XYZ file of C-alpha atoms in Angstrom:
737
model
C -16.775 -15.085 -37.860
C -15.995 -18.589 -36.602
C -14.944 -17.810 -33.036
C -13.840 -21.367 -32.222
C -11.534 -21.536 -35.274
C -10.168 -18.136 -34.381
C -9.434 -19.172 -30.799
C -7.665 -22.308 -32.065
C -5.417 -20.212 -34.286
C -4.784 -17.699 -31.495
C -3.763 -20.369 -29.000
C -1.432 -22.113 -31.479
C 0.319 -18.895 -32.514
C 0.664 -17.631 -28.948
C 2.293 -20.922 -27.922
C 4.641 -20.755 -30.919
C 5.624 -17.162 -30.098
C 6.253 -17.806 -26.410
C 8.251 -20.945 -27.162
C 10.431 -19.336 -29.857
C 11.056 -16.143 -27.884
C 12.057 -18.154 -24.809
C 14.238 -20.347 -26.981
C 15.854 -17.231 -28.449
C 16.622 -15.716 -25.041
C 18.608 -18.873 -24.230
C 20.321 -19.344 -27.598
C 21.587 -15.750 -27.786
C 23.584 -16.287 -24.576
C 25.569 -19.219 -25.959
C 29.062 -18.254 -27.218
C 28.758 -20.598 -30.184
C 25.791 -18.648 -31.575
C 27.479 -15.257 -31.587
C 27.760 -15.257 -35.391
C 24.000 -15.848 -35.714
C 22.619 -13.331 -33.237
C 25.349 -10.684 -33.115
C 26.511 -10.542 -36.739
C 26.493 -6.742 -36.884
C 28.401 -6.321 -33.647
C 30.832 -9.077 -34.626
C 31.626 -7.240 -37.856
C 32.009 -3.786 -36.324
C 32.975 -4.302 -32.699
C 35.423 -6.405 -30.745
C 33.393 -8.916 -28.745
C 35.092 -10.811 -25.955
C 33.744 -14.345 -25.681
C 33.509 -16.083 -22.297
C 33.375 -19.824 -22.904
C 33.186 -20.779 -19.227
C 30.035 -22.544 -18.030
C 27.384 -20.265 -16.526
C 24.009 -21.498 -15.342
C 22.373 -18.143 -16.198
C 22.833 -18.864 -19.890
C 20.180 -21.582 -19.734
C 17.499 -19.450 -18.055
C 15.073 -17.487 -20.318
C 15.096 -13.741 -19.726
C 13.678 -10.540 -21.209
C 16.863 -8.493 -20.928
C 17.147 -8.171 -24.731
C 13.682 -6.534 -24.813
C 14.759 -3.949 -22.225
C 17.976 -3.249 -24.125
C 16.172 -2.840 -27.457
C 13.539 -0.578 -25.889
C 16.028 1.685 -24.095
C 18.256 2.316 -27.121
C 17.805 5.887 -28.339
C 16.926 6.828 -31.902
C 20.243 8.642 -32.309
C 22.099 5.434 -31.468
C 20.026 3.562 -34.061
C 20.852 6.262 -36.625
C 24.556 6.018 -35.870
C 24.642 2.221 -35.915
C 22.329 1.308 -38.812
C 21.651 4.514 -40.768
C 18.570 6.493 -41.727
C 16.777 3.607 -43.463
C 16.633 1.677 -40.186
C 15.226 4.713 -38.362
C 12.615 5.189 -41.092
C 11.562 1.549 -40.783
C 11.178 1.822 -37.005
C 9.216 5.049 -37.404
C 6.767 3.087 -39.607
C 6.073 0.771 -36.687
C 5.678 3.663 -34.267
C 3.234 5.440 -36.637
C 0.851 2.487 -36.918
C 1.208 1.615 -33.314
C -0.307 5.054 -32.625
C -2.779 5.486 -35.498
C -4.538 2.220 -34.576
C -5.099 3.534 -31.064
C -7.162 6.425 -32.185
C -12.957 5.987 -34.190
C -14.351 7.452 -39.779
C -13.293 11.116 -39.493
C -11.252 10.680 -36.311
C -9.163 7.884 -37.854
C -8.667 9.784 -41.098
C -7.702 13.099 -39.531
C -5.444 11.499 -36.950
C -3.733 9.397 -39.622
C -3.275 12.411 -41.919
C -1.902 14.481 -39.059
C 0.541 11.737 -38.114
C 1.516 11.324 -41.752
C 2.228 15.049 -42.078
C 4.380 15.282 -38.969
C 6.246 12.086 -39.818
C 6.853 13.297 -43.361
C 8.068 16.615 -41.999
C 10.349 14.852 -39.553
C 11.747 12.516 -42.206
C 12.187 15.559 -44.464
C 14.306 17.225 -41.786
C 16.297 14.061 -41.152
C 16.867 13.680 -44.887
C 18.276 17.227 -45.026
C 20.521 16.520 -42.048
C 21.613 13.250 -43.663
C 22.767 15.074 -46.804
C 24.669 17.625 -44.713
C 26.170 15.044 -42.357
C 27.733 13.090 -45.216
C 28.968 16.216 -46.977
C 32.297 14.594 -47.855
C 30.678 11.645 -49.604
C 32.190 11.064 -53.077
C 28.711 10.599 -54.558
C 27.931 14.300 -54.001
C 30.692 15.247 -56.442
C 30.043 12.420 -58.905
C 27.718 11.848 -61.840
C 27.129 8.569 -63.620
C 27.176 9.059 -67.386
C 25.715 6.320 -69.593
C 24.985 5.781 -73.273
C 28.319 7.243 -74.376
C 28.312 7.222 -78.213
C 30.734 4.775 -79.794
C 33.540 6.048 -82.010
C 35.999 4.119 -84.135
C 38.678 6.823 -83.775
C 38.513 7.435 -80.031
C 38.069 5.314 -76.955
C 35.196 5.855 -74.545
C 37.605 7.469 -72.100
C 38.781 10.010 -74.666
C 35.198 10.777 -75.645
C 34.242 11.485 -72.043
C 37.283 13.681 -71.494
C 36.708 15.690 -74.672
C 32.976 16.110 -74.070
C 33.200 17.373 -70.508
C 36.295 19.442 -71.237
C 34.308 21.230 -73.936
C 30.941 21.683 -72.233
C 31.900 21.671 -68.527
C 35.396 23.121 -68.696
C 35.245 25.141 -65.484
C 33.732 22.365 -63.346
C 35.014 19.090 -64.789
C 37.687 17.447 -62.648
C 38.251 13.903 -63.893
C 36.474 10.670 -64.698
C 36.657 6.938 -64.042
C 35.626 4.498 -66.752
C 33.452 1.459 -66.094
C 34.789 -1.853 -67.396
C 33.139 -5.095 -68.329
C 32.681 -7.603 -65.546
C 35.572 -10.013 -65.106
C 38.170 -7.551 -66.408
C 39.903 -6.988 -63.088
C 40.113 -10.636 -62.136
C 42.677 -11.066 -64.916
C 44.414 -7.849 -63.921
C 44.726 -9.090 -60.354
C 46.324 -12.279 -61.585
C 48.816 -10.270 -63.672
C 49.557 -8.035 -60.676
C 50.398 -11.062 -58.552
C 52.676 -12.434 -61.276
C 54.439 -9.076 -61.542
C 54.982 -9.041 -57.788
C 56.531 -12.515 -57.880
C 58.840 -11.503 -60.735
C 60.051 -8.372 -58.948
C 60.647 -10.205 -55.689
C 62.253 -13.345 -57.093
C 64.667 -11.651 -59.473
C 65.522 -8.532 -57.486
C 67.714 -5.878 -58.977
C 68.865 -7.966 -61.948
C 65.363 -8.686 -63.235
C 64.401 -5.230 -64.427
C 66.065 -3.580 -67.356
C 67.265 -0.117 -66.484
C 66.643 1.311 -69.935
C 63.377 3.149 -69.626
C 61.607 4.979 -72.429
C 58.550 7.208 -72.564
C 55.309 5.472 -73.530
C 51.836 6.632 -74.469
C 50.304 3.392 -73.235
C 48.024 3.350 -70.209
C 48.899 1.451 -67.072
C 47.429 -2.025 -67.171
C 46.219 -1.748 -63.596
C 44.710 1.716 -63.389
C 44.573 3.135 -66.909
C 46.891 6.080 -66.111
C 49.819 7.204 -68.301
C 53.111 5.437 -67.561
C 56.777 5.352 -68.371
C 56.993 1.683 -69.204
C 59.579 -0.784 -68.080
C 60.482 -4.000 -69.884
C 61.234 -7.460 -68.479
C 64.197 -9.470 -69.693
C 62.873 -12.076 -72.146
C 65.405 -14.707 -71.089
C 63.314 -15.954 -68.145
C 60.009 -17.791 -68.733
C 58.249 -16.056 -65.818
C 58.948 -12.555 -67.147
C 56.247 -11.237 -69.452
C 55.826 -8.003 -71.288
C 52.799 -6.342 -69.715
C 52.474 -3.572 -72.276
C 49.580 -5.315 -74.012
C 47.421 -4.722 -70.941
C 46.882 -1.064 -71.825
C 45.194 -1.828 -75.132
C 43.246 -4.744 -73.654
C 41.857 -2.445 -70.966
C 40.533 -0.073 -73.606
C 38.767 -2.960 -75.312
C 36.997 -3.774 -72.054
C 35.599 -0.265 -71.517
C 31.832 0.114 -71.333
C 29.759 3.043 -72.509
C 29.507 4.326 -68.933
C 31.724 6.343 -66.610
C 31.797 8.183 -63.304
C 32.498 11.871 -63.900
C 33.843 13.942 -61.027
C 33.185 17.660 -60.637
C 34.846 20.364 -58.586
C 31.696 21.268 -56.628
C 28.527 19.538 -55.504
C 26.411 22.142 -57.245
C 28.071 21.435 -60.596
C 27.438 17.703 -60.160
C 23.745 18.262 -59.335
C 23.269 20.565 -62.332
C 25.013 18.120 -64.668
C 22.846 15.253 -63.442
C 19.585 17.148 -64.017
C 20.331 18.879 -67.336
C 19.976 16.938 -70.592
C 23.476 16.781 -72.064
C 22.604 16.124 -75.707
C 19.887 16.969 -78.209
C 19.425 13.209 -78.505
C 17.886 12.151 -75.150
C 19.220 8.618 -75.626
C 22.867 9.783 -75.551
C 24.989 11.126 -72.696
C 22.404 10.250 -70.061
C 23.346 11.484 -66.575
C 22.275 10.488 -63.068
C 23.558 11.355 -59.630
C 26.046 8.636 -58.742
C 25.179 6.249 -55.919
C 27.489 5.723 -52.981
C 30.631 3.736 -53.905
C 29.599 0.741 -51.790
C 26.084 0.934 -53.258
C 27.052 0.681 -56.939
C 25.585 -2.310 -58.762
C 28.517 -2.755 -61.152
C 27.117 -5.550 -63.298
C 24.235 -3.335 -64.469
C 26.312 -0.322 -65.490
C 27.380 -1.924 -68.768
C 23.802 -2.594 -69.873
C 23.138 -0.502 -73.015
C 20.872 2.381 -72.096
C 18.611 1.725 -75.081
C 17.693 -1.637 -73.567
C 16.443 -0.248 -70.270
C 12.941 0.729 -71.377
C 12.498 -2.745 -72.907
C 13.759 -4.397 -69.730
C 11.354 -2.380 -67.566
C 8.354 -3.349 -69.649
C 9.391 -6.995 -69.810
C 9.804 -7.163 -66.027
C 6.462 -5.372 -65.575
C 4.804 -7.984 -67.770
C 6.602 -10.806 -65.955
C 5.502 -9.412 -62.585
C 1.909 -9.230 -63.802
C 1.990 -12.828 -65.072
C 3.541 -14.015 -61.803
C 0.808 -12.210 -59.851
C -1.910 -13.853 -61.953
C -0.352 -17.309 -61.576
C -0.316 -16.816 -57.820
C -4.116 -16.986 -57.910
C -3.732 -20.791 -57.843
C -2.394 -21.071 -54.255
C -4.690 -18.218 -53.150
C -7.697 -20.110 -54.517
C -6.499 -23.174 -52.596
C -6.394 -21.117 -49.427
C -9.887 -19.767 -50.102
C -11.186 -23.320 -50.391
C -9.735 -24.272 -47.019
C -11.591 -21.443 -45.293
C -14.948 -22.736 -46.599
C -15.611 -26.043 -44.834
C -18.903 -26.853 -46.638
C -17.335 -26.338 -50.070
C -14.349 -28.465 -49.055
C -16.623 -31.351 -48.035
C -18.515 -31.130 -51.341
C -15.344 -31.197 -53.441
C -13.661 -33.966 -51.436
C -16.368 -36.321 -50.044
C -13.788 -38.715 -48.567
C -12.782 -35.969 -46.092
C -16.240 -35.656 -44.508
C -15.466 -38.113 -41.750
C -12.207 -36.403 -40.848
C -13.564 -32.864 -41.065
C -16.485 -33.684 -38.758
C -14.023 -33.843 -35.883
C -14.120 -30.478 -34.152
C -10.424 -29.916 -33.575
C -9.570 -31.001 -37.159
C -12.104 -28.601 -38.697
C -10.865 -25.757 -36.527
C -7.271 -26.491 -37.486
C -8.066 -26.711 -41.231
C -10.248 -23.599 -41.422
C -8.545 -21.478 -38.790
C -4.795 -22.101 -38.825
C -3.836 -24.026 -41.960
C -4.919 -21.462 -44.637
C -2.703 -18.665 -43.364
C 0.268 -21.032 -42.977
C -0.067 -22.320 -46.548
C -0.386 -18.808 -47.952
C 2.618 -17.665 -45.956
C 4.758 -20.511 -47.281
C 3.854 -19.587 -50.854
C 4.587 -15.923 -50.150
C 8.175 -16.761 -49.193
C 8.880 -17.300 -52.905
C 7.803 -13.779 -53.839
C 10.711 -11.563 -52.577
C 13.506 -13.502 -54.377
C 11.517 -13.454 -57.630
C 10.814 -9.724 -57.360
C 14.445 -9.047 -56.470
C 15.476 -10.878 -59.644
C 13.021 -8.821 -61.714
C 14.399 -5.619 -60.178
C 17.959 -6.648 -61.052
C 16.952 -7.364 -64.657
C 15.435 -3.874 -64.876
C 18.938 -2.409 -64.824
C 19.142 -0.531 -61.531
C 22.471 1.260 -61.070
C 22.566 0.775 -57.283
C 21.915 -2.050 -54.866
C 19.631 0.123 -52.752
C 17.692 1.088 -55.887
C 17.254 -2.569 -56.747
C 15.978 -3.301 -53.235
C 13.639 -0.290 -53.352
C 12.186 -1.456 -56.676
C 11.723 -4.967 -55.267
C 9.987 -3.443 -52.221
C 7.397 -1.751 -54.481
C 6.779 -4.939 -56.451
C 6.365 -7.060 -53.322
C 4.008 -4.437 -51.858
C 1.714 -4.395 -54.903
C 1.803 -8.170 -55.095
C 0.991 -8.609 -51.406
C -1.882 -6.113 -51.331
C -3.492 -7.696 -54.377
C -3.085 -11.370 -53.491
C -3.431 -11.266 -49.709
C -6.147 -8.617 -49.425
C -8.219 -8.221 -52.585
C -8.135 -11.795 -53.862
C -8.985 -13.202 -50.436
C -11.696 -10.604 -49.847
C -13.519 -11.523 -53.020
C -13.846 -15.208 -52.232
C -15.280 -17.519 -54.896
C -14.545 -16.923 -58.565
C -12.110 -14.034 -58.802
C -12.664 -13.672 -62.549
C -16.419 -13.348 -62.149
C -15.916 -10.697 -59.478
C -13.613 -8.715 -61.766
C -16.129 -8.911 -64.608
C -18.831 -7.701 -62.231
C -16.741 -4.707 -61.173
C -15.976 -3.784 -64.771
C -19.649 -3.885 -65.711
C -20.855 -2.081 -62.549
C -18.114 0.126 -60.994
C -20.622 1.704 -58.594
C -21.020 -1.652 -56.835
C -17.376 -1.768 -55.669
C -17.924 -0.001 -52.280
C -20.958 -2.176 -51.455
C -19.104 -5.372 -52.430
C -16.133 -4.397 -50.294
C -18.390 -3.549 -47.347
C -19.961 -7.005 -47.636
C -16.786 -9.001 -48.345
C -14.315 -7.593 -45.797
C -16.219 -8.794 -42.663
C -16.464 -12.314 -44.151
C -12.655 -12.576 -44.187
C -12.089 -11.131 -40.700
C -11.201 -14.569 -39.323
C -8.673 -15.202 -42.087
C -7.057 -11.776 -41.679
C -6.796 -12.241 -37.923
C -5.120 -15.629 -38.305
C -2.841 -14.170 -40.974
C -1.776 -11.433 -38.550
C -1.064 -14.087 -35.947
C 0.857 -16.343 -38.334
C 2.738 -13.849 -40.489
C 2.958 -11.198 -37.782
C 3.366 -12.733 -34.350
C 4.942 -16.039 -35.344
C 6.907 -14.284 -38.092
C 8.498 -11.963 -35.558
C 9.382 -14.918 -33.354
C 11.056 -16.647 -36.298
C 12.833 -13.397 -37.165
C 14.391 -13.026 -33.752
C 15.449 -16.698 -33.574
C 16.976 -16.613 -37.099
C 16.056 -20.248 -37.726
C 17.838 -20.671 -41.066
C 21.088 -19.063 -39.916
C 20.932 -21.026 -36.669
C 20.722 -24.340 -38.526
C 23.554 -23.275 -40.845
C 25.686 -22.395 -37.831
C 24.928 -25.718 -36.150
C 25.766 -27.593 -39.345
C 29.037 -25.719 -39.715
C 30.049 -26.227 -36.085
C 28.975 -29.817 -35.441
C 29.002 -31.437 -38.892
C 31.962 -29.627 -40.454
C 33.633 -29.346 -37.011
C 34.694 -25.717 -37.352
C 34.598 -22.995 -34.685
C 35.382 -20.091 -37.008
C 32.682 -17.505 -36.153
C 33.709 -15.324 -39.099
C 32.330 -17.895 -41.536
C 28.951 -16.115 -41.598
C 29.026 -12.519 -42.727
C 26.607 -10.034 -41.201
C 23.335 -9.725 -43.109
C 21.763 -6.537 -44.436
C 18.246 -5.627 -43.343
C 15.582 -7.068 -45.720
C 13.617 -3.863 -46.263
C 12.055 -5.295 -49.434
C 10.273 -7.993 -47.399
C 9.557 -6.320 -44.067
C 8.209 -2.948 -45.282
C 5.516 -4.558 -47.517
C 4.510 -6.820 -44.605
C 4.117 -3.879 -42.223
C 2.203 -1.818 -44.806
C -0.155 -4.757 -45.452
C -0.977 -4.797 -41.741
C -1.540 -1.029 -41.934
C -4.051 -1.680 -44.731
C -5.766 -4.421 -42.726
C -5.962 -2.158 -39.685
C -7.620 0.710 -41.545
C -10.057 -1.381 -43.586
C -11.109 -3.601 -40.682
C -11.325 -0.829 -38.075
C -14.944 0.080 -38.921
C -16.221 -3.401 -39.866
C -14.191 -5.897 -37.811
C -12.563 -4.006 -34.932
C -11.649 -7.293 -33.245
C -8.577 -7.297 -35.503
C -7.176 -4.125 -33.910
C -5.904 -5.600 -30.591
C -3.902 -8.215 -32.489
C -2.425 -5.496 -34.703
C -1.537 -3.362 -31.709
C 0.260 -6.324 -30.127
C 2.088 -6.951 -33.436
C 3.294 -3.367 -33.768
C 4.511 -3.278 -30.179
C 6.328 -6.607 -30.452
C 7.673 -5.679 -33.896
C 9.082 -2.410 -32.595
C 11.066 -4.247 -29.914
C 12.165 -7.150 -32.129
C 13.346 -5.027 -35.053
C 15.251 -2.686 -32.770
C 17.021 -5.716 -31.305
C 17.852 -7.095 -34.760
C 19.119 -3.755 -36.063
C 21.329 -3.327 -33.009
C 22.811 -6.824 -33.006
C 22.259 -8.741 -36.255
C 21.968 -6.615 -39.374
C 24.806 -4.550 -40.849
C 24.065 -1.453 -42.945
C 26.427 -1.662 -45.911
C 24.452 0.853 -47.964
C 21.217 2.797 -47.646
C 18.832 4.973 -49.624
C 18.859 7.923 -47.237
C 15.202 7.528 -46.246
C 13.896 6.861 -49.771
C 11.433 4.282 -48.443
C 9.258 6.880 -46.703
C 7.456 8.134 -49.882
C 6.438 4.505 -50.483
C 5.097 4.315 -46.924
C 3.223 7.602 -47.310
C 1.556 6.619 -50.593
C 0.573 3.182 -49.277
C -0.951 4.735 -46.149
C -2.952 7.243 -48.215
C -4.200 4.343 -50.341
C -5.267 2.506 -47.188
C -7.111 5.572 -45.900
C -8.963 6.107 -49.187
C -9.862 2.414 -49.357
C -11.203 2.576 -45.799
C -13.318 5.602 -46.756
C -14.634 3.827 -49.862
C -15.600 0.818 -47.732
C -17.368 3.183 -45.310
C -19.178 4.683 -48.290
C -20.361 1.185 -49.187
C -21.499 0.539 -45.617
C -23.556 3.739 -45.575
C -25.019 2.785 -48.943
C -26.095 -0.614 -47.648
C -27.670 1.120 -44.644
C -29.450 3.484 -47.072
C -28.017 6.539 -45.358
C -27.451 9.202 -48.047
C -26.499 11.892 -45.524
C -23.622 9.850 -44.138
C -22.532 8.960 -47.668
C -22.583 12.647 -48.571
C -20.295 13.461 -45.651
C -17.868 10.701 -46.647
C -17.245 11.933 -50.206
C -15.619 15.243 -49.087
C -13.416 13.235 -46.759
C -12.061 11.241 -49.706
C -11.409 14.473 -51.618
C -9.672 16.080 -48.625
C -7.444 13.035 -48.179
C -6.359 13.156 -51.827
C -5.695 16.901 -51.576
C -3.627 16.311 -48.448
C -1.579 13.711 -50.328
C -0.936 16.175 -53.159
C 0.169 18.859 -50.698
C 2.648 16.490 -49.033
C 3.957 15.445 -52.441
C 4.605 19.056 -53.416
C 5.978 20.075 -50.009
C 8.240 17.203 -49.006
C 8.845 14.822 -51.907
C 11.277 16.931 -54.031
C 14.133 16.525 -51.546
C 13.940 12.747 -52.069
C 14.633 13.285 -55.782
C 17.558 15.726 -55.667
C 19.246 18.011 -53.121
C 18.520 21.733 -53.070
C 20.857 24.277 -54.633
C 20.875 26.227 -51.371
C 22.113 23.238 -49.405
C 24.858 22.079 -51.786
C 26.182 25.597 -52.404
C 26.471 26.224 -48.661
C 28.372 22.954 -48.232
C 30.685 23.913 -51.112
C 31.384 27.303 -49.560
C 32.100 25.795 -46.160
C 34.543 23.296 -47.682
C 36.316 26.053 -49.633
C 36.735 28.159 -46.498
C 37.932 25.275 -44.337
C 40.266 23.807 -46.960
C 38.450 20.453 -47.096
C 37.666 20.759 -50.807
C 41.151 19.669 -51.883
C 40.878 16.591 -49.664
C 37.464 15.791 -51.184
C 38.990 16.003 -54.663
C 41.830 13.738 -53.626
C 39.453 11.132 -52.229
C 37.601 11.015 -55.538
C 40.644 9.457 -57.203
C 40.049 6.029 -55.687
C 36.458 6.224 -54.450
C 34.759 4.295 -57.246
C 36.966 1.242 -57.619
C 35.561 -1.576 -59.673
C 38.285 -3.993 -58.572
C 37.036 -6.581 -56.109
C 39.694 -8.905 -54.767
C 38.959 -12.578 -55.051
C 39.069 -14.442 -51.750
C 41.371 -16.995 -53.377
C 43.965 -14.323 -54.095
C 47.069 -14.637 -51.932
C 46.854 -10.906 -51.224
C 43.589 -11.516 -49.374
C 44.599 -14.404 -47.149
C 45.742 -13.860 -43.601
C 48.307 -16.617 -43.988
C 49.891 -14.731 -46.889
C 50.083 -11.633 -44.683
C 52.236 -13.601 -42.248
C 54.427 -14.797 -45.103
C 54.837 -11.215 -46.364
C 55.860 -10.009 -42.904
C 58.421 -12.807 -42.595
C 59.775 -12.062 -46.084
C 59.961 -8.377 -45.229
C 61.950 -9.051 -42.057
C 64.405 -11.259 -43.963
C 64.853 -8.625 -46.671
C 65.469 -5.880 -44.115
C 68.183 -7.957 -42.454
C 69.863 -8.761 -45.768
C 69.341 -5.312 -47.293
C 67.533 -6.830 -50.252
C 64.392 -4.743 -49.786
C 66.308 -1.503 -50.334
C 67.546 -2.801 -53.679
C 63.976 -3.569 -54.750
C 62.821 -0.113 -53.714
C 65.670 1.518 -55.601
C 64.577 -0.279 -58.763
C 60.966 0.713 -58.221
C 61.920 4.378 -57.839
C 62.276 4.544 -61.625
C 58.908 3.009 -62.376
C 56.600 5.958 -63.017
C 53.185 4.314 -62.661
C 50.521 6.572 -61.207
C 48.877 4.021 -59.015
C 46.893 4.579 -55.841
C 46.695 1.732 -53.312
C 44.617 1.900 -50.169
C 45.634 0.045 -47.010
C 43.741 -3.081 -48.012
C 44.686 -2.940 -51.688
C 41.051 -2.612 -52.678
C 41.708 0.311 -55.060
C 43.908 -0.351 -58.061
C 41.780 2.143 -59.958
C 42.901 5.723 -60.074
C 40.654 8.355 -61.569
C 41.798 9.148 -65.079
C 42.760 12.414 -66.687
C 43.030 15.123 -64.068
C 43.227 17.546 -67.004
C 42.003 20.439 -64.940
C 43.964 19.686 -61.778
C 47.311 21.019 -60.643
C 49.157 18.116 -62.334
C 47.568 18.604 -65.749
C 50.949 19.234 -67.403
C 52.353 15.969 -66.142
C 49.466 14.092 -67.763
C 49.585 15.909 -71.091
C 53.370 15.432 -71.429
C 54.266 11.717 -71.264
C 57.909 12.490 -70.640
C 57.218 14.732 -67.667
C 57.895 13.297 -64.228
C 57.096 15.449 -61.235
C 59.479 14.900 -58.289
C 57.931 12.669 -55.689
C 55.065 11.737 -58.004
C 54.396 8.346 -59.566
C 57.552 6.401 -58.673
C 57.647 7.422 -55.035
C 53.926 6.810 -54.811
C 54.302 3.330 -56.220
C 57.324 2.400 -54.122
C 55.704 3.662 -50.940
C 52.532 1.775 -51.742
C 54.518 -1.360 -52.525
C 56.512 -1.123 -49.312
C 53.314 -0.477 -47.383
C 51.812 -3.598 -48.914
C 54.923 -5.632 -48.118
C 55.233 -4.543 -44.524
C 53.005 -2.524 -42.239
C 49.611 -3.007 -43.845
C 50.106 -6.733 -44.297
C 48.747 -7.072 -40.779
C 45.435 -5.634 -41.904
C 44.903 -7.871 -44.914
């Protein structure tokens, strides 16, 4: 180990950390940076800004560290969700396991793993119970619906589940091709303008029953017809058939009970396993809509193509890793580039090149990995955004462990080392025991650069800070809502933490000098990430703790690798007794992993029948079940309003309020409402008009007769619903748009 190069790297990284953290403590106090450092709180809380000059704002302080440290775990769970708590528990668990000398480390790590898994298991159970009214617990995503020339996809879904799930089937919501609802929104705006501009004389009062579906929501309607004499008035009846043409072979199916939904998601629905494929539906805000229309038969091809692409990308990354390896070997660098001998003879230059520069270069190349892996995970066809991020997390983890640890450990020709391992597998422990200490300096500098300096950059939010400065001083805008709150990058931070876990275990018996730097990283990381979760990142969706099995498996791998390296050390020392005692330890660790997998892992796949049945019974007794069924009607809405739509602009809200006041004074609004009373369109609008989609075909609900008979109109249903929604849009809720 080159101590001088190591000290150079340590001093540089410590200075960078102190400077950035001090800089952050000043920047976070400035009112103009509130959108950068308090994005989560800005989105969810009302923050009062004090723009008056205060000298305290320009003095560095550690108050944010105290605040992050004192925040309880329950507050973190309430603010950011279970995924954030799981991530912080990762930092706590290494923080402690690194403090404890081969059997002691293994047993302490296994014990900590067991108790953490048990705790996460309990929190996962409480998470499922706490969100008992979530629409996803009653919903199943059905894909690979067979195509029929006689029936639409919607009719096929209704007929299938009416036949095979008659007692439990409630309704369903079709999935449409991307871009369908942008046109519908445009038509809705045109219809609004026609109704407002032409008032009571613009709608023909001769109504007739129609079997067409509503162009906005797909529900049955009693159509109304515009007068053809005006150019702005269009017949919207063609929208029903165009909607059917845009249906995909996927739908959300809603069941009466949670238990029925779980059973339907786990049981194969058809003798052909490629048809009527079911999965538990993700949360509405977690749905990755663009992937739902991917044909199910393509998914296995997509997974293998992305696996191959990930492998090729990993192999190509050997080029920058080899460059980094060359920088750590000063003699080889002087032989390859003779013109650098004069420069490299200078002490401070050689220390900088061999000690600090390699880890910086590798880190810069590694920044390209998460976006690429996220793209591969999207191509795979994940049905949820959290599932896509979880898949990207696994890919980044495998990539990082291979390229940062194994490729750097086996310095020199990587291909020759691989050929050697294939020809002589028994030499792997001895080679690892010899190679790991050689790279102790590089791993230490990597911990300093990627860990310490990385945390400092994380808390300062350099990229967002520069964007905010550009927006405020170049574009001359003070609108703090320009930057939306970010979601926590679990797919980048979890692999980084788990790599440091691997380095801590493998270096603990051969290069223990690494451990103090890791301990400092875990402590600083615990404080920094708590601060970021409290103030910066907004949890829009989460997996419900699904990252912990990844953490558990990676930790077991690190333990086994540490034990294999110890086996190689004892072999080099020609100590067969010690080697004999190490082999049972490896076996016990693997058995412990299998026990945890059987004991805790099933709840991360699907909820228990006991739990969902108890929640169903409680809802039936309390009367909440009917409300849960009602909420399902508009839970999974594929319509996303465009920001350019006048319904989304605050200025248009003011115009609507002014128009509403004028109409109330003139009595014109009552005439419009009277006309709309006859329009029987079963449309559900929420307060922000984000849900034009009503769940189709409540065949088995109380209003089944009204759906089956097109001429039936239940008093207070349809027309009143539409007129009330329209009036709510025109008046009271315009303030909230």
